Coordinates of C-alpha atoms in Angstrom, one line a residue:
Chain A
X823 CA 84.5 101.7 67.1
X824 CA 87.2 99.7 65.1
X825 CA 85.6 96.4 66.7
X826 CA 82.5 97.3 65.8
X827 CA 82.9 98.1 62.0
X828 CA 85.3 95.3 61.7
X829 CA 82.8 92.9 63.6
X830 CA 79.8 94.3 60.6
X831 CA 82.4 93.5 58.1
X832 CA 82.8 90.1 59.0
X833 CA 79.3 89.6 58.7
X834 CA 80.0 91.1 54.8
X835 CA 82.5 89.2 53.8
X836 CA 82.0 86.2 54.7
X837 CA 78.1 86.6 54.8
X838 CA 77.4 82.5 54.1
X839 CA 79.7 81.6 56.6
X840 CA 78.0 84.4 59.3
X841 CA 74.5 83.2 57.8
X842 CA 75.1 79.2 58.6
X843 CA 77.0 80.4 62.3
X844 CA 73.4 82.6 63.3
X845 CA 71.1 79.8 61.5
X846 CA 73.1 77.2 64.1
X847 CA 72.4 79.3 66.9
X848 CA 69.2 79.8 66.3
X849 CA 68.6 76.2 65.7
X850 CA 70.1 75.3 69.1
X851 CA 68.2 78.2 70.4
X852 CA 65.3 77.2 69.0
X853 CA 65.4 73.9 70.5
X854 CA 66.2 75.1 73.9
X855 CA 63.4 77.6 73.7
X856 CA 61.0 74.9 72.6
X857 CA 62.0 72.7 75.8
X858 CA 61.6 75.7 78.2
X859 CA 57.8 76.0 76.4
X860 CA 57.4 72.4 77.4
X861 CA 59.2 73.0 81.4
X862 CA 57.1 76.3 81.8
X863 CA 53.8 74.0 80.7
X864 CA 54.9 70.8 82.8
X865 CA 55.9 73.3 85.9
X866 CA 52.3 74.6 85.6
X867 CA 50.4 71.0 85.3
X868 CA 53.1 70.5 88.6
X869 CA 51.6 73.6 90.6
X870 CA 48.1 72.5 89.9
X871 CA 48.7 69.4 90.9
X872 CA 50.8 70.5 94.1
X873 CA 48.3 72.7 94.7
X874 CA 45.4 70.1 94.8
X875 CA 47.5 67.7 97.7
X876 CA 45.6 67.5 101.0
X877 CA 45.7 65.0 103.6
X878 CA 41.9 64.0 105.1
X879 CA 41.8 62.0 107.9
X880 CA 38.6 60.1 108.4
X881 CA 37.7 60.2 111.7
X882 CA 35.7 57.4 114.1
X883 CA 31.9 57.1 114.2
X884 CA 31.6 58.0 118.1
X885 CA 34.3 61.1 117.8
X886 CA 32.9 63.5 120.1
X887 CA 32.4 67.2 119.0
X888 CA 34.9 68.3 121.9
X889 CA 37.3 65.9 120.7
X890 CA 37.1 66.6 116.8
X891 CA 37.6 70.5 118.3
X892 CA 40.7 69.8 120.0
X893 CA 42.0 67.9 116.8
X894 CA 41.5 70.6 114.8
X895 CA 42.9 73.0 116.8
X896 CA 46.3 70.9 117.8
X897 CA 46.7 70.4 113.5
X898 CA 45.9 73.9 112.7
X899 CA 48.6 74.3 114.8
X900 CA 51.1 72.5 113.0
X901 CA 53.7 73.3 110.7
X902 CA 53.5 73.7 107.1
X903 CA 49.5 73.9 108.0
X904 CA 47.4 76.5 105.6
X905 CA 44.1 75.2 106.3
X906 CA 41.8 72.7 108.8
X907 CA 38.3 71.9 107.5
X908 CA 35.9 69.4 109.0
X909 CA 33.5 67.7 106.9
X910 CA 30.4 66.3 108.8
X911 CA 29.4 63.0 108.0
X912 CA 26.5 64.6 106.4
X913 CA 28.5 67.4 104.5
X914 CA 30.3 64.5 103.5
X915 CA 26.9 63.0 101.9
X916 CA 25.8 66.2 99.9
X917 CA 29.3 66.4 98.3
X918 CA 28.9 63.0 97.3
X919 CA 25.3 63.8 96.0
X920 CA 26.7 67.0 94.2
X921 CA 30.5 65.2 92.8
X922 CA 29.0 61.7 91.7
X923 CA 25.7 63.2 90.0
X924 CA 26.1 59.9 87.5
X925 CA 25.6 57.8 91.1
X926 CA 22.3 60.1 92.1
X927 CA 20.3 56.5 92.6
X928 CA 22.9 55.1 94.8
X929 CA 22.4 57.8 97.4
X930 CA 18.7 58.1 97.3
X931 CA 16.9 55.9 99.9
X932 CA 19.7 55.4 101.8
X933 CA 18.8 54.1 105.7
X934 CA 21.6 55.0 106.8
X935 CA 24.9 57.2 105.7
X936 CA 27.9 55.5 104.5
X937 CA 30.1 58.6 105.0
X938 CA 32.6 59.4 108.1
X939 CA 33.1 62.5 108.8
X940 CA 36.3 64.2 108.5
X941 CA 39.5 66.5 108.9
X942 CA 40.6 67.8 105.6
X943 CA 44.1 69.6 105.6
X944 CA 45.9 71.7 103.0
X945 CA 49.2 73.0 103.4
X946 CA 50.6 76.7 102.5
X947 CA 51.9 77.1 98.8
X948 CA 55.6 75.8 98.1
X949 CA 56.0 73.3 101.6
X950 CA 53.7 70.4 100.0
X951 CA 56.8 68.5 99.8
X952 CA 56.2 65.1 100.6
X953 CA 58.2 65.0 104.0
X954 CA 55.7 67.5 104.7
X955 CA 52.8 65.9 103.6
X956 CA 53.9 62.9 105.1
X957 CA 54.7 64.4 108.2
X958 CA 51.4 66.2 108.9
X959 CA 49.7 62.8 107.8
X960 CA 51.7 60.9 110.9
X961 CA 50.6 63.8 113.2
X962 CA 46.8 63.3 112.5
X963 CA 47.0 59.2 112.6
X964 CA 48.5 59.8 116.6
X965 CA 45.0 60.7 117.2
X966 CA 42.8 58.0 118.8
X967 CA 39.5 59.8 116.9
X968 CA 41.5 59.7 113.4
X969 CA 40.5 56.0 112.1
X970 CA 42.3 55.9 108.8
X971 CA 44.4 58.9 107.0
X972 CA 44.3 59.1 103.2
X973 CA 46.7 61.3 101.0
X974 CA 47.3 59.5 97.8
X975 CA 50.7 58.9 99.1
X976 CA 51.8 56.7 95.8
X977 CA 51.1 59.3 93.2
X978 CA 52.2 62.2 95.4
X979 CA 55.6 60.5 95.2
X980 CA 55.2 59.9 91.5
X981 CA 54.1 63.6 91.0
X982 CA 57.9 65.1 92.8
X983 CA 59.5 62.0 91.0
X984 CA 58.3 63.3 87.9
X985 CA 59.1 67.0 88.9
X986 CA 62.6 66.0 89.6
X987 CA 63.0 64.0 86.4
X988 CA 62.0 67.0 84.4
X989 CA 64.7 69.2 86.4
X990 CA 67.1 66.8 85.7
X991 CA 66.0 66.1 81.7
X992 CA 66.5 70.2 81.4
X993 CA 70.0 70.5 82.6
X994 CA 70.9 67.4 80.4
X995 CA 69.2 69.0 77.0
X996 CA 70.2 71.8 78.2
X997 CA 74.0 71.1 78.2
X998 CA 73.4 68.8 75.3
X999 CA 72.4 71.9 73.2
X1000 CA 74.8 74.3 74.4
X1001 CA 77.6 72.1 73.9
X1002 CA 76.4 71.6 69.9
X1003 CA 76.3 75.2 69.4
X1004 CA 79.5 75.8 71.2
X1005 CA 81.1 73.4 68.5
X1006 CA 79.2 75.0 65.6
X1007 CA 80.0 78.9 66.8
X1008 CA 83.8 76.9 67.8
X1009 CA 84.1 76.1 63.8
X1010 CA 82.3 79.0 62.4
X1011 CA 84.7 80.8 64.4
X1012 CA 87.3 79.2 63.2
X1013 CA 87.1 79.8 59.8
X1014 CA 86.2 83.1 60.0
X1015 CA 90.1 83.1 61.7
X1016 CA 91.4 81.1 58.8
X1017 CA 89.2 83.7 56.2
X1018 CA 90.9 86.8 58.2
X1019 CA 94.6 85.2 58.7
X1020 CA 96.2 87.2 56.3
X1021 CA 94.5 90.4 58.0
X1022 CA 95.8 89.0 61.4
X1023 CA 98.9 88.7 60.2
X1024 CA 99.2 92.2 58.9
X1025 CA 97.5 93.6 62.0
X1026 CA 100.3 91.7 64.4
X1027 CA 103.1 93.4 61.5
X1028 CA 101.5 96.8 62.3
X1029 CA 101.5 96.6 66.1
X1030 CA 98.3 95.3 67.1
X1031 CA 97.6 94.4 70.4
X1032 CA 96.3 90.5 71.2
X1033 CA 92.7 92.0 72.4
X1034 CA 92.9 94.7 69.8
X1035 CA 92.6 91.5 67.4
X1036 CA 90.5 89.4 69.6
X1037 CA 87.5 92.4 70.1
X1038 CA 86.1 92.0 66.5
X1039 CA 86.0 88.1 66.6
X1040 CA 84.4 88.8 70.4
X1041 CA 81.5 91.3 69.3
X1042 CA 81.0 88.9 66.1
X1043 CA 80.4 86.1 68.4
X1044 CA 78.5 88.8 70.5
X1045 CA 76.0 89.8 67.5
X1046 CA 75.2 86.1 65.9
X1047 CA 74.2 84.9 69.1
X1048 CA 72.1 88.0 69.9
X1049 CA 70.7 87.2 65.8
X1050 CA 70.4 83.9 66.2
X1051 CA 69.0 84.1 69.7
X1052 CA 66.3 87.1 68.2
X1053 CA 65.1 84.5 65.1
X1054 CA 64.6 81.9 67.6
X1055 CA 62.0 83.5 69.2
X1056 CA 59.4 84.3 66.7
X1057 CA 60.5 80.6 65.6
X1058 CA 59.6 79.1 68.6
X1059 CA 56.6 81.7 68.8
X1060 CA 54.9 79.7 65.7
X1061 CA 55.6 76.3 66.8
X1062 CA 54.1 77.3 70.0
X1063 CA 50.8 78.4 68.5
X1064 CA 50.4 75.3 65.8
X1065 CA 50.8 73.0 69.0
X1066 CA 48.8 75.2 71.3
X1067 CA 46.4 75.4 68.3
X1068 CA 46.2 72.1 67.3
X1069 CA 47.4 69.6 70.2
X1070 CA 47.1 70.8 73.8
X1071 CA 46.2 74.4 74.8
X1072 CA 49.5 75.6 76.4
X1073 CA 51.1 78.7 78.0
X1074 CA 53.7 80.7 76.2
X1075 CA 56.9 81.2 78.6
X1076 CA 57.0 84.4 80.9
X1077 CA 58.9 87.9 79.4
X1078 CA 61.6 87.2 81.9
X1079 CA 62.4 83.8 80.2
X1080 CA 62.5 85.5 76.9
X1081 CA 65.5 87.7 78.1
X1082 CA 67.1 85.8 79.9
X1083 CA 67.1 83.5 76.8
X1084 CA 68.5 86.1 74.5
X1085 CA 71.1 87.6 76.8
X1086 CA 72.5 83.8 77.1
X1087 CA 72.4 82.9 73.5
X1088 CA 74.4 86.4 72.7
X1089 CA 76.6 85.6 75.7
X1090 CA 77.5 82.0 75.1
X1091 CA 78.3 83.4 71.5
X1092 CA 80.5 85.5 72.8
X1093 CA 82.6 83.1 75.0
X1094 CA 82.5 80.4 72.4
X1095 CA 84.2 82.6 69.8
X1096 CA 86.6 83.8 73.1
X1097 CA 87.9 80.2 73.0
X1098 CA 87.4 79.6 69.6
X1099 CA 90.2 82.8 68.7
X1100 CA 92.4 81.7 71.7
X1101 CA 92.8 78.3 70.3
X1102 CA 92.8 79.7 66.5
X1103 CA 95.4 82.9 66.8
X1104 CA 97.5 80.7 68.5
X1105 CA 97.7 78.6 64.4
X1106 CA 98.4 81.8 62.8
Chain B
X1397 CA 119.5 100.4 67.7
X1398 CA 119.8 96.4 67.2
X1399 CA 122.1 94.7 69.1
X1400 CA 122.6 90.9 67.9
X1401 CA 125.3 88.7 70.9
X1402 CA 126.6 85.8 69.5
X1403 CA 123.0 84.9 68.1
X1404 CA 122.1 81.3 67.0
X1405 CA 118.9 80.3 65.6
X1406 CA 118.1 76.3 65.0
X1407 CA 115.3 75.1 63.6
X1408 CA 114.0 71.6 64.1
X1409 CA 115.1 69.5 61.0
X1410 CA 116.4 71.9 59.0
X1411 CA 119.1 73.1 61.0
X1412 CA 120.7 76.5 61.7
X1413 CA 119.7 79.6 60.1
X1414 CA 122.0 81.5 62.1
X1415 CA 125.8 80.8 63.7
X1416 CA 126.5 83.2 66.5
X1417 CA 126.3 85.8 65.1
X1418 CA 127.7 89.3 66.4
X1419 CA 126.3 92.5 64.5
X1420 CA 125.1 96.1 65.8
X1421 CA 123.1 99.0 63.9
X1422 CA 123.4 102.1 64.6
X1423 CA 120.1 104.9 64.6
X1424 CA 119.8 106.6 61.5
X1425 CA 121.8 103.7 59.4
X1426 CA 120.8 102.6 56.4
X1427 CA 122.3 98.6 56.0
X1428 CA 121.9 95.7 52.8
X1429 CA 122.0 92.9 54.3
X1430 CA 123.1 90.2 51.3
X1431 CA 123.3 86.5 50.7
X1432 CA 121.5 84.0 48.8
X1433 CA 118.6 82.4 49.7
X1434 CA 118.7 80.4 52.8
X1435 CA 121.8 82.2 54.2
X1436 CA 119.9 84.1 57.4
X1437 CA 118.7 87.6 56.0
X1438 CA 115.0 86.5 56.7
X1439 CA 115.5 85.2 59.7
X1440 CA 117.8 88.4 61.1
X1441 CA 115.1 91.0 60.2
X1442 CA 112.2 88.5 61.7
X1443 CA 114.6 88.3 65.1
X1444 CA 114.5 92.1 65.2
X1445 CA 110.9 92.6 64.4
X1446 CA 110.2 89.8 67.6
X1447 CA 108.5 87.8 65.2
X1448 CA 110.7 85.0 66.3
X1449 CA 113.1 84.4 69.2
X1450 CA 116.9 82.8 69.1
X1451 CA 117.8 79.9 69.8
X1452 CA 121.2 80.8 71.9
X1453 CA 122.6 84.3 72.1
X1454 CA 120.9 87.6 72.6
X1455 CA 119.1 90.3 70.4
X1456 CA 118.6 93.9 71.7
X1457 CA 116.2 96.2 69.7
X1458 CA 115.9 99.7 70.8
X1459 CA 117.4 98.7 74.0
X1460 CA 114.9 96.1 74.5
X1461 CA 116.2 92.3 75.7
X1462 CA 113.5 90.6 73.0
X1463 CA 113.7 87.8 75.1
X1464 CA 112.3 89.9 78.0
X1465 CA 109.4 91.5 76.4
X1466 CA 105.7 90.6 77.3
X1467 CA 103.4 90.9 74.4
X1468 CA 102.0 94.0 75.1
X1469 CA 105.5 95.5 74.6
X1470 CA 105.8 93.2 71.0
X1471 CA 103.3 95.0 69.7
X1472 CA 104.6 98.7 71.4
X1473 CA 108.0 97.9 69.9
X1474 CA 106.5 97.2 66.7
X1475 CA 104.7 100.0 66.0
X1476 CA 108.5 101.7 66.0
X1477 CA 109.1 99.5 63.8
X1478 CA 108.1 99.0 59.6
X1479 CA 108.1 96.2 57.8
X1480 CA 107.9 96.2 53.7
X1481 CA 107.4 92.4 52.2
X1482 CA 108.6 91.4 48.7
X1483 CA 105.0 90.2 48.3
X1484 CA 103.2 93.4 49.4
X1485 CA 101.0 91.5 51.6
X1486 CA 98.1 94.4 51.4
X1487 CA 94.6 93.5 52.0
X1488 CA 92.8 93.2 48.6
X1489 CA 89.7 94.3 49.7
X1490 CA 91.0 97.6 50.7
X1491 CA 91.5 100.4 49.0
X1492 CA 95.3 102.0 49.4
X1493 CA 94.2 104.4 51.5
X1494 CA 92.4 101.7 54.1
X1495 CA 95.6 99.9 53.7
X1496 CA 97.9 102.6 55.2
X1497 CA 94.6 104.0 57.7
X1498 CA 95.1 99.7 58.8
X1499 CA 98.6 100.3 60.5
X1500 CA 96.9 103.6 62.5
X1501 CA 93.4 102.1 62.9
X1502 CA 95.2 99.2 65.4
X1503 CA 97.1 102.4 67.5
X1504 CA 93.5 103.7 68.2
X1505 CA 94.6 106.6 66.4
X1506 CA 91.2 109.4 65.9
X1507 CA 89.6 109.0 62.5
X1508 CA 90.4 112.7 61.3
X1509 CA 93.8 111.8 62.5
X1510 CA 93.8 108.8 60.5
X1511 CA 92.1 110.6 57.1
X1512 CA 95.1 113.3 57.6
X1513 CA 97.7 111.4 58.3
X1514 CA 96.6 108.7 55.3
X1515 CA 96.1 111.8 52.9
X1516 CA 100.1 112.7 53.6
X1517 CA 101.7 109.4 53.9
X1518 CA 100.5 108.4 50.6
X1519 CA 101.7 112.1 48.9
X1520 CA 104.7 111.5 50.2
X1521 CA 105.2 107.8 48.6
X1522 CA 103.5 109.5 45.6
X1523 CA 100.0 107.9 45.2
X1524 CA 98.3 110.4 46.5
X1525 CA 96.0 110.4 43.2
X1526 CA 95.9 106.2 44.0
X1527 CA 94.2 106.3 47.3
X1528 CA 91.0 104.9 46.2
X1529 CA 92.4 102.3 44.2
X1530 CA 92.3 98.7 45.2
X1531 CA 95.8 96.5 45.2
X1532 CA 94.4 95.0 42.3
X1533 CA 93.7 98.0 40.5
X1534 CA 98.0 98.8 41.0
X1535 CA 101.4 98.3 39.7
X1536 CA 103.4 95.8 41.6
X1537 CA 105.8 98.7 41.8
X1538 CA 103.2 100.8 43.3
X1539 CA 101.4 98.3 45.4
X1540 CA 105.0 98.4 47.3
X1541 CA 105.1 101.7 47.5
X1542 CA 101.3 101.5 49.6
X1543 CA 102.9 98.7 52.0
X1544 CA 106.0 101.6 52.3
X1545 CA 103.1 104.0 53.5
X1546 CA 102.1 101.8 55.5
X1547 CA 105.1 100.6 57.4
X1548 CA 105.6 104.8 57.8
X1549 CA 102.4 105.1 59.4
X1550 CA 103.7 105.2 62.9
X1551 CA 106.5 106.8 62.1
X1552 CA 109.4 104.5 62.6
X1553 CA 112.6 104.5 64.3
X1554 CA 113.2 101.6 61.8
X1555 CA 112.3 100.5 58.7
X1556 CA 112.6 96.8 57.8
X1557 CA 112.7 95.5 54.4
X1558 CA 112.9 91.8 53.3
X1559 CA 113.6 91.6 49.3
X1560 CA 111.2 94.6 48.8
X1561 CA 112.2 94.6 45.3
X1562 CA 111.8 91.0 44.2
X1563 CA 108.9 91.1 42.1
X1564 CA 109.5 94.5 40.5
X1565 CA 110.7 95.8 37.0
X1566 CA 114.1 98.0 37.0
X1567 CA 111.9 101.3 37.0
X1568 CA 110.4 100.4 40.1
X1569 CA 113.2 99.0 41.9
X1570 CA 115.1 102.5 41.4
X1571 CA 111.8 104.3 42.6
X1572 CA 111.4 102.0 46.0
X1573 CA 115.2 102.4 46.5
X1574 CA 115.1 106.0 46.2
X1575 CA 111.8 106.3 48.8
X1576 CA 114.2 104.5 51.1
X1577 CA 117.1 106.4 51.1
X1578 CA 115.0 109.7 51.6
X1579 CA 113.1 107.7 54.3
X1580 CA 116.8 107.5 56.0
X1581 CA 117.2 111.0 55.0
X1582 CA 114.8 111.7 57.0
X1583 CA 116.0 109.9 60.3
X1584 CA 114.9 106.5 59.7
X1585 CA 117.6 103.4 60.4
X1586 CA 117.0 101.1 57.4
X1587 CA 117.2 97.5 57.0
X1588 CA 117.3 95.6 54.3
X1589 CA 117.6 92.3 52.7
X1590 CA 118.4 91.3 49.5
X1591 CA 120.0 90.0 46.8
X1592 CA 119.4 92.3 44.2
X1593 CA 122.4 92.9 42.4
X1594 CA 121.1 96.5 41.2
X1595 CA 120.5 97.9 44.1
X1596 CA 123.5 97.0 45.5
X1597 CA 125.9 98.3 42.4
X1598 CA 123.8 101.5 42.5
X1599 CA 124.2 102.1 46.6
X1600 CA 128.0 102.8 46.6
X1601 CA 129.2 103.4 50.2
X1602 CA 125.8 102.3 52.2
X1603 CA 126.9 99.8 54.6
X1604 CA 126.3 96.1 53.4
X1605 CA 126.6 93.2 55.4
X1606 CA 126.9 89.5 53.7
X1607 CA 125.6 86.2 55.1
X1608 CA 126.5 83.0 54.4
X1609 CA 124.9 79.9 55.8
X1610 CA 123.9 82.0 58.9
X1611 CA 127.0 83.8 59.5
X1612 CA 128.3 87.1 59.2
X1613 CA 131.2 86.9 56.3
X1614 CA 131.9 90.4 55.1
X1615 CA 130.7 93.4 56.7
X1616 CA 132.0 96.6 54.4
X1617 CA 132.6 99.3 57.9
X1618 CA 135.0 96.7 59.4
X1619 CA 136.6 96.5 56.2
X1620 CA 136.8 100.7 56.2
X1621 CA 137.4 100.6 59.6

């Protein structure tokens, strides 16, 4: 209870001080909300594209329908394996027709079709790795029918490449940001020691105990990251919707992210004011 | 009570504040301890309160080793034990009331505990018409009298005092000495430190100790004794 009126009186006395701690939290929040807007949106692009991967094999002119059977049987069979369609040569003709509508003339009048027929494989959800793809793409060329295997293996590896780049760009910004805040809530903190010294002093006089002192600067820490974490949000809300508005239609990160974002920003205040007081009673 | 062993206490640069010195303090006394500036008083009443350890020697308080205390029991011991400042040191943005309710609030003490116990402590240093009055807003003379609250709030085995009279007039120096010798009336050891030749002339037969650059030069029961 003591913590807790002490922590609100903080924020009073010292409310420009309290004001600039939350504004840098938010900021930093802000930011870090604003780069999960852009993971969540290059995650999805990522999906769709994962999603899309499939490895056709194009199989020989003379493949026999027993043999283009047993094919697709033996790779149906295979791991990481969702799906096995075969495309006739002249399936393969009316997709043509129907996909390249621009090249209509091309197709019309033909004498004979240009098309081979073919083995089209997707794999399940989540194992489109590309050891998998690849894989699954060695299998089907072991296959005297398969003539030539096709799964656009140089921008599948430029599509994890840039999956793994954005992983790796996250945890960098990511530390970047926590480590600014950390210093701003470390100096907010610390003048809010150096504004209370005299009251720190009297406390230790009276018979205060080291966490009975600590507690207020803790739940101060607490509240301005929880404040600064809560006007991030609508913050990042409205940048969100001019850039979804006016640049590229995007998705607004899931309820989960939200929290988790909030309970972080109110946590990391927390601990930063933790070492902040350690370091700062110690000068008193 | 205090227990001081051959206690030395050397500071970097400026060199000993205290010479091995031997003293002990009974419960219940009530002590001056004298000397001018720079002879050791501060530094005596700041070794008993654990505010600071010696450099050589050894300091028992309430039976305590100081040396051998983890913080937790610092802050145990000191809530047995007031301290009154020559410069108040009250927070000014609290009333006299919050003031004392401060030294109770950090015990965990109950708020209706607190409001009673505040309510008495105050009519007993008589300001009990004061309580809603900010340091600011008091006399220097009764400004002390709130840190005396205070330092009462736990009720002490020991009261410490370090030249609680130094910035007040001749009225209220005779009304802070007389709080502390019914405090000690009451059961309270008292300690304090000063050079305040008034006090001194008008406390005939209290025990007075005098320092001098850190040692122990006169101490009036080994001269009764």
């Amino acid at each position: 209870m003591h913590a807790i009126r002490e922590a609100l009186a903080g924020f009073r006395r010292a409310p420009l001080l309290t004001g600039l701690s939350v504004a840098m939290i938010a900021l930093s929040v802000f930011v870090l909300g604003l780069f999960g807007v852009a993971a969540h949106n290059i995650q999805i692009v990522l999906d769709q594209v994962e999603a899309r991967v499939e490895v056709v094999a194009y199989l020989r002119d003379d493949a026999s329908h027993a043999e283009i059977e047993a094919l697709r049987a033996n790779v149906a069979g295979l791991p990481h394996v969702r799906d096995v369609i075969h495309i006739t040569r002249r399936q393969a003709l009316e997709l043509a027709r129907i996909q390249l509508r621009d090249f209509e003339a091309v197709f019309t009048g033909l004498e004979t079709n240009p098309f081979p027929a073919s083995i089209e494989v997707t794999l399940h959800s989540g194992q489109r790795s590309a050891e998998a793809v690849h894989r699954v793409a060695a299998a089907l060329g072991d296959y005297p029918v398969v003539e030539d295997v096709r799964y656009g293996q140089d921008w599948l590896d430029k599509v994890y490449l840039l999956r793994r780049v954005a992983a790796a760009a996250s945890v960098v910004v990511g530390i970047a940001f926590a480590a600014v805040a950390a210093l701003i809530i470390g100096a907010a903190i610390r003048l809010a020691v150096f504004a209370r010294r005299e009251e720190i002093r009297i406390m230790r006089l009276v018979g205060a105990t080291n966490s009975f002192i600590r507690r207020p600067f803790l739940l101060e820490g607490l509240m301005a990251g929880a404040a600064g974490s809560l006007l991030a949000l609508p913050a990042t809300f409205i940048v969100f919707r001019l850039l979804s508005d006016a640049v590229v239609d995007l998705v607004w990160i899931p309820d989960l992210w939200i929290v988790t974002g909030i309970v972080i920003g109110s946590v990391f205040g927390m601990v930063a004011s933790a070492v902040a007081v350690h370091r700062h009673l110690q000068e008193i | 009570m205090i227990h001081f062993q051959n206690v030395s206490r050397e500071f970097p640069r400026v060199g000993r504040a205290l010479d091995g010195v031997t003293l002990s303090i009974r419960k219940g006394e009530f002590v001056f301890l004298t000397g001018h500036s720079g002879a050791g008083k501060t530094t005596i009443l700041r070794l008993v309160h654990v505010a600071d350890m010696p450099t050589e020697g050894e300091v028992r308080v309430n039976g305590y080793d100081t040396r051998r205390l983890r913080p937790k029991d610092v802050s145990m011991l000191r809530r047995k034990i007031g301290y009154v400042f020559q410069d108040f040191r009250l927070l000014p943005d609290r009333t006299a009331a919050e003031n004392v309710a401060f030294a109770l609030e950090v015990t965990g003490a109950r708020p209706a505990v607190i409001r009673a116990k505040v309510g008495r402590l105050l009519a007993r240093v008589g300001l009990a018409a004061k309580a809603q009055a900010h340091p600011a807003e008091l006399s220097g003379g009764e400004q002390q009298r709130v840190a005396v609250a205070r330092a009462l709030a736990n009720e002490p085995i020991l009261l410490l005092a370090d030249e609680p009279t130094g910035n007040l007039d001749e009225r209220a120096t005779r009304g802070i000495h007389e709080l502390f010798r019914d405090i000690n009336a009451a059961g309270t050891a008292v300690l304090i430190a000063t050079h305040d030749a008034q006090i001194l002339r008008r406390s005939v037969g209290v025990r007075t100790m005098e320092l001098e650059h850190g040692k122990v030069v006169y101490d009036s029961q080994q001269e009764q004794a």
